[in-house]
Amino acid sequence: MRTIAAICAAVLAPLTGCTENRLTPAATDAAPAHTLSHAQVTQQCIDAVATRATEQAGDTPFEPALHACLSLSDSEYLDAYMRGLRQQSQAGRDELQRQLDAARSNDTQ
């Protein structure tokens, strides 16, 4: 399961544009080509948190905030962060269930 998370993080990390701190965007950030709605920005933040690589203890760091989350207020970021954790957790449970189902089908063959 960590392998899948690591692969997702490796693929998506360049797209998230991580920053040094919540208030300062990374130097390589380009200006957005178009303006997104608040709901779209929030969903991008949720998705970015959900795919963020986890640290050794399995924690998803709260700071520094991801580039996708910089335009959100602190309370909006906290809500998006928590929703991202739930999304990440659900993806992990779904993957575990997939593996259990695959193991059961291999046992019956």
N, C-alpha and C. Protein backbone atom coordinates (compact mmCIF):
# COMPACT_ATOMS: atom_id res chain seq x y z
N MET A 1 0.83 -1.18 0.00
CA MET A 1 0.00 0.00 0.00
C MET A 1 0.88 1.25 0.00
N ARG A 2 1.99 1.23 0.75
CA ARG A 2 2.89 2.37 0.75
C ARG A 2 3.52 2.56 -0.62
N THR A 3 3.72 1.45 -1.34
CA THR A 3 4.28 1.54 -2.68
C THR A 3 3.36 2.33 -3.59
N ILE A 4 2.07 2.05 -3.50
CA ILE A 4 1.10 2.77 -4.32
C ILE A 4 1.09 4.24 -3.95
N ALA A 5 1.12 4.54 -2.66
CA ALA A 5 1.14 5.94 -2.22
C ALA A 5 2.41 6.63 -2.70
N ALA A 6 3.54 5.93 -2.64
CA ALA A 6 4.79 6.51 -3.09
C ALA A 6 4.77 6.78 -4.59
N ILE A 7 4.21 5.85 -5.35
CA ILE A 7 4.12 6.04 -6.80
C ILE A 7 3.22 7.23 -7.12
N CYS A 8 2.07 7.30 -6.47
CA CYS A 8 1.16 8.43 -6.68
C CYS A 8 1.84 9.74 -6.32
N ALA A 9 2.54 9.75 -5.20
CA ALA A 9 3.23 10.96 -4.77
C ALA A 9 4.31 11.36 -5.77
N ALA A 10 5.05 10.38 -6.27
CA ALA A 10 6.12 10.68 -7.22
C ALA A 10 5.56 11.23 -8.52
N VAL A 11 4.43 10.72 -8.94
CA VAL A 11 3.82 11.18 -10.18
C VAL A 11 3.17 12.54 -9.99
N LEU A 12 2.52 12.74 -8.86
CA LEU A 12 1.75 13.96 -8.64
C LEU A 12 2.53 15.08 -7.98
N ALA A 13 3.66 14.79 -7.36
CA ALA A 13 4.43 15.82 -6.65
C ALA A 13 4.80 17.00 -7.55
N PRO A 14 5.27 16.76 -8.78
CA PRO A 14 5.60 17.91 -9.62
C PRO A 14 4.37 18.76 -9.96
N LEU A 15 3.20 18.16 -9.92
CA LEU A 15 1.99 18.90 -10.25
C LEU A 15 1.47 19.73 -9.10
N THR A 16 1.84 19.38 -7.86
CA THR A 16 1.32 20.10 -6.70
C THR A 16 2.13 21.33 -6.36
N GLY A 17 3.38 21.40 -6.77
CA GLY A 17 4.20 22.58 -6.51
C GLY A 17 4.33 22.89 -5.03
N CYS A 18 4.91 22.00 -4.27
CA CYS A 18 5.05 22.18 -2.83
C CYS A 18 5.80 23.48 -2.53
N THR A 19 5.50 24.09 -1.39
CA THR A 19 6.12 25.35 -1.02
C THR A 19 6.90 25.20 0.27
N GLU A 20 7.73 26.20 0.55
CA GLU A 20 8.51 26.22 1.79
C GLU A 20 7.63 26.56 2.97
N ASN A 21 6.69 27.44 2.80
CA ASN A 21 5.72 27.73 3.86
C ASN A 21 4.39 28.07 3.24
N ARG A 22 3.38 28.19 4.05
CA ARG A 22 2.02 28.36 3.57
C ARG A 22 1.81 29.68 2.84
N LEU A 23 2.60 30.70 3.14
CA LEU A 23 2.37 32.02 2.57
C LEU A 23 3.24 32.33 1.36
N THR A 24 4.27 31.57 1.12
CA THR A 24 5.19 31.87 0.04
C THR A 24 5.16 30.77 -1.00
N PRO A 25 4.68 31.05 -2.24
CA PRO A 25 4.68 30.01 -3.27
C PRO A 25 6.10 29.65 -3.69
N ALA A 26 6.26 28.44 -4.17
CA ALA A 26 7.56 27.99 -4.66
C ALA A 26 8.01 28.86 -5.82
N ALA A 27 9.31 29.05 -5.95
CA ALA A 27 9.87 29.94 -6.96
C ALA A 27 9.55 29.47 -8.38
N THR A 28 9.31 28.18 -8.57
CA THR A 28 9.08 27.65 -9.91
C THR A 28 7.60 27.68 -10.30
N ASP A 29 6.74 28.19 -9.43
CA ASP A 29 5.31 28.21 -9.75
C ASP A 29 5.04 29.16 -10.91
N ALA A 30 4.25 28.70 -11.85
CA ALA A 30 3.84 29.53 -12.98
C ALA A 30 2.45 30.10 -12.69
N ALA A 31 2.14 31.20 -13.30
CA ALA A 31 0.82 31.79 -13.12
C ALA A 31 -0.22 30.87 -13.74
N PRO A 32 -1.38 30.71 -13.08
CA PRO A 32 -2.41 29.83 -13.64
C PRO A 32 -2.92 30.37 -14.97
N ALA A 33 -3.22 29.46 -15.88
CA ALA A 33 -3.69 29.84 -17.21
C ALA A 33 -5.12 30.38 -17.16
N HIS A 34 -5.91 29.94 -16.17
CA HIS A 34 -7.27 30.42 -16.03
C HIS A 34 -7.64 30.42 -14.56
N THR A 35 -8.68 31.13 -14.23
CA THR A 35 -9.11 31.22 -12.85
C THR A 35 -10.07 30.08 -12.53
N LEU A 36 -9.85 29.43 -11.41
CA LEU A 36 -10.70 28.33 -10.99
C LEU A 36 -11.72 28.85 -9.98
N SER A 37 -12.84 28.17 -9.91
CA SER A 37 -13.84 28.51 -8.91
C SER A 37 -13.32 28.11 -7.53
N HIS A 38 -13.92 28.66 -6.50
CA HIS A 38 -13.51 28.33 -5.14
C HIS A 38 -13.68 26.83 -4.88
N ALA A 39 -14.76 26.26 -5.38
CA ALA A 39 -15.01 24.82 -5.20
C ALA A 39 -13.93 23.99 -5.89
N GLN A 40 -13.50 24.42 -7.07
CA GLN A 40 -12.45 23.70 -7.79
C GLN A 40 -11.12 23.80 -7.05
N VAL A 41 -10.81 24.98 -6.52
CA VAL A 41 -9.57 25.16 -5.76
C VAL A 41 -9.59 24.27 -4.52
N THR A 42 -10.73 24.26 -3.83
CA THR A 42 -10.87 23.43 -2.63
C THR A 42 -10.68 21.96 -2.98
N GLN A 43 -11.30 21.50 -4.06
CA GLN A 43 -11.17 20.10 -4.45
C GLN A 43 -9.75 19.76 -4.84
N GLN A 44 -9.06 20.68 -5.51
CA GLN A 44 -7.65 20.43 -5.85
C GLN A 44 -6.81 20.30 -4.59
N CYS A 45 -7.11 21.12 -3.59
CA CYS A 45 -6.40 21.02 -2.31
C CYS A 45 -6.67 19.68 -1.65
N ILE A 46 -7.92 19.27 -1.61
CA ILE A 46 -8.29 17.98 -1.02
C ILE A 46 -7.55 16.85 -1.73
N ASP A 47 -7.56 16.87 -3.05
CA ASP A 47 -6.88 15.83 -3.83
C ASP A 47 -5.37 15.84 -3.58
N ALA A 48 -4.80 17.04 -3.47
CA ALA A 48 -3.35 17.16 -3.23
C ALA A 48 -2.99 16.58 -1.87
N VAL A 49 -3.79 16.88 -0.85
CA VAL A 49 -3.53 16.33 0.48
C VAL A 49 -3.67 14.81 0.45
N ALA A 50 -4.68 14.32 -0.24
CA ALA A 50 -4.93 12.88 -0.29
C ALA A 50 -3.79 12.11 -0.96
N THR A 51 -3.09 12.75 -1.88
CA THR A 51 -2.02 12.06 -2.61
C THR A 51 -0.64 12.40 -2.08
N ARG A 52 -0.56 13.28 -1.09
CA ARG A 52 0.74 13.68 -0.54
C ARG A 52 1.44 12.47 0.08
N ALA A 53 2.71 12.39 -0.16
CA ALA A 53 3.49 11.28 0.40
C ALA A 53 3.44 11.34 1.92
N THR A 54 3.36 10.21 2.56
CA THR A 54 3.32 10.16 4.01
C THR A 54 4.72 10.04 4.57
N GLU A 55 4.90 10.57 5.76
CA GLU A 55 6.19 10.48 6.43
C GLU A 55 6.36 9.10 7.04
N GLN A 56 7.50 8.85 7.66
CA GLN A 56 7.83 7.53 8.19
C GLN A 56 6.76 6.95 9.09
N ALA A 57 6.18 7.77 9.95
CA ALA A 57 5.20 7.26 10.91
C ALA A 57 3.81 7.11 10.29
N GLY A 58 3.69 7.41 9.01
CA GLY A 58 2.40 7.30 8.36
C GLY A 58 1.58 8.56 8.48
N ASP A 59 2.18 9.64 8.98
CA ASP A 59 1.47 10.91 9.12
C ASP A 59 1.53 11.70 7.83
N THR A 60 0.47 12.41 7.54
CA THR A 60 0.46 13.33 6.41
C THR A 60 0.70 14.72 6.98
N PRO A 61 1.83 15.34 6.65
CA PRO A 61 2.16 16.62 7.27
C PRO A 61 1.15 17.72 6.93
N PHE A 62 0.85 18.54 7.92
CA PHE A 62 -0.08 19.66 7.75
C PHE A 62 0.64 20.86 7.14
N GLU A 63 1.88 21.06 7.54
CA GLU A 63 2.69 22.17 7.04
C GLU A 63 3.94 21.59 6.40
N PRO A 64 4.49 22.12 5.38
CA PRO A 64 3.98 23.29 4.68
C PRO A 64 2.77 22.94 3.82
N ALA A 65 1.93 23.91 3.64
CA ALA A 65 0.74 23.70 2.82
C ALA A 65 1.15 23.49 1.37
N LEU A 66 0.38 22.71 0.68
CA LEU A 66 0.63 22.47 -0.74
C LEU A 66 0.22 23.70 -1.56
N HIS A 67 0.85 23.85 -2.71
CA HIS A 67 0.56 24.99 -3.57
C HIS A 67 -0.93 25.10 -3.89
N ALA A 68 -1.57 23.97 -4.10
CA ALA A 68 -2.99 23.97 -4.44
C ALA A 68 -3.85 24.56 -3.33
N CYS A 69 -3.30 24.68 -2.12
CA CYS A 69 -4.08 25.12 -0.95
C CYS A 69 -3.78 26.56 -0.54
N LEU A 70 -2.85 27.21 -1.17
CA LEU A 70 -2.39 28.52 -0.71
C LEU A 70 -3.47 29.60 -0.72
N SER A 71 -4.42 29.53 -1.61
CA SER A 71 -5.43 30.58 -1.69
C SER A 71 -6.57 30.38 -0.69
N LEU A 72 -6.58 29.27 0.03
CA LEU A 72 -7.63 29.00 1.01
C LEU A 72 -7.29 29.68 2.33
N SER A 73 -8.33 30.09 3.06
CA SER A 73 -8.12 30.62 4.40
C SER A 73 -7.66 29.48 5.31
N ASP A 74 -7.20 29.83 6.49
CA ASP A 74 -6.72 28.79 7.41
C ASP A 74 -7.82 27.78 7.74
N SER A 75 -9.04 28.25 7.99
CA SER A 75 -10.12 27.31 8.33
C SER A 75 -10.53 26.48 7.12
N GLU A 76 -10.51 27.08 5.92
CA GLU A 76 -10.83 26.32 4.71
C GLU A 76 -9.74 25.27 4.44
N TYR A 77 -8.49 25.65 4.70
CA TYR A 77 -7.39 24.70 4.51
C TYR A 77 -7.52 23.54 5.49
N LEU A 78 -7.87 23.84 6.73
CA LEU A 78 -8.04 22.76 7.72
C LEU A 78 -9.16 21.82 7.28
N ASP A 79 -10.28 22.37 6.82
CA ASP A 79 -11.38 21.53 6.34
C ASP A 79 -10.93 20.68 5.14
N ALA A 80 -10.24 21.30 4.19
CA ALA A 80 -9.77 20.57 3.01
C ALA A 80 -8.75 19.51 3.41
N TYR A 81 -7.87 19.84 4.36
CA TYR A 81 -6.87 18.89 4.85
C TYR A 81 -7.55 17.67 5.45
N MET A 82 -8.55 17.89 6.28
CA MET A 82 -9.25 16.77 6.92
C MET A 82 -10.00 15.94 5.87
N ARG A 83 -10.62 16.59 4.90
CA ARG A 83 -11.32 15.86 3.83
C ARG A 83 -10.31 15.07 3.00
N GLY A 84 -9.13 15.64 2.77
CA GLY A 84 -8.08 14.93 2.04
C GLY A 84 -7.61 13.70 2.79
N LEU A 85 -7.49 13.81 4.13
CA LEU A 85 -7.11 12.65 4.93
C LEU A 85 -8.16 11.56 4.85
N ARG A 86 -9.44 11.96 4.89
CA ARG A 86 -10.52 10.96 4.77
C ARG A 86 -10.46 10.29 3.40
N GLN A 87 -10.22 11.09 2.36
CA GLN A 87 -10.13 10.54 1.01
C GLN A 87 -8.95 9.58 0.91
N GLN A 88 -7.82 9.95 1.51
CA GLN A 88 -6.63 9.10 1.50
C GLN A 88 -6.91 7.80 2.27
N SER A 89 -7.58 7.91 3.39
CA SER A 89 -7.92 6.75 4.20
C SER A 89 -8.87 5.82 3.45
N GLN A 90 -9.86 6.38 2.79
CA GLN A 90 -10.81 5.57 2.02
C GLN A 90 -10.10 4.85 0.88
N ALA A 91 -9.17 5.53 0.22
CA ALA A 91 -8.42 4.89 -0.86
C ALA A 91 -7.61 3.71 -0.31
N GLY A 92 -7.04 3.88 0.88
CA GLY A 92 -6.29 2.79 1.50
C GLY A 92 -7.19 1.62 1.85
N ARG A 93 -8.38 1.92 2.39
CA ARG A 93 -9.32 0.83 2.71
C ARG A 93 -9.78 0.12 1.44
N ASP A 94 -10.04 0.89 0.38
CA ASP A 94 -10.46 0.29 -0.89
C ASP A 94 -9.38 -0.63 -1.45
N GLU A 95 -8.12 -0.19 -1.36
CA GLU A 95 -7.01 -1.00 -1.86
C GLU A 95 -6.86 -2.26 -1.03
N LEU A 96 -6.99 -2.14 0.28
CA LEU A 96 -6.93 -3.32 1.15
C LEU A 96 -8.03 -4.31 0.79
N GLN A 97 -9.24 -3.81 0.58
CA GLN A 97 -10.36 -4.68 0.23
C GLN A 97 -10.11 -5.36 -1.11
N ARG A 98 -9.53 -4.63 -2.07
CA ARG A 98 -9.20 -5.21 -3.37
C ARG A 98 -8.21 -6.35 -3.20
N GLN A 99 -7.20 -6.14 -2.36
CA GLN A 99 -6.20 -7.17 -2.13
C GLN A 99 -6.80 -8.38 -1.42
N LEU A 100 -7.68 -8.15 -0.45
CA LEU A 100 -8.34 -9.26 0.24
C LEU A 100 -9.21 -10.06 -0.72
N ASP A 101 -9.95 -9.35 -1.57
CA ASP A 101 -10.79 -10.05 -2.56
C ASP A 101 -9.93 -10.86 -3.52
N ALA A 102 -8.80 -10.31 -3.93
CA ALA A 102 -7.90 -11.03 -4.84
C ALA A 102 -7.34 -12.26 -4.16
N ALA A 103 -6.98 -12.14 -2.89
CA ALA A 103 -6.45 -13.29 -2.15
C ALA A 103 -7.51 -14.38 -1.99
N ARG A 104 -8.74 -13.96 -1.73
CA ARG A 104 -9.83 -14.94 -1.58
C ARG A 104 -10.07 -15.66 -2.90
N SER A 105 -10.05 -14.93 -4.00
CA SER A 105 -10.30 -15.58 -5.28
C SER A 105 -9.16 -16.52 -5.65
N ASN A 106 -7.94 -16.21 -5.24
CA ASN A 106 -6.80 -17.12 -5.48
C ASN A 106 -6.91 -18.38 -4.63
N ASP A 107 -7.48 -18.25 -3.42
CA ASP A 107 -7.64 -19.40 -2.54
C ASP A 107 -8.69 -20.38 -3.07
N THR A 108 -9.69 -19.89 -3.76
CA THR A 108 -10.76 -20.74 -4.24
C THR A 108 -10.42 -21.41 -5.57
N GLN A 109 -9.35 -21.00 -6.19
CA GLN A 109 -8.98 -21.59 -7.50
C GLN A 109 -8.11 -22.79 -7.35
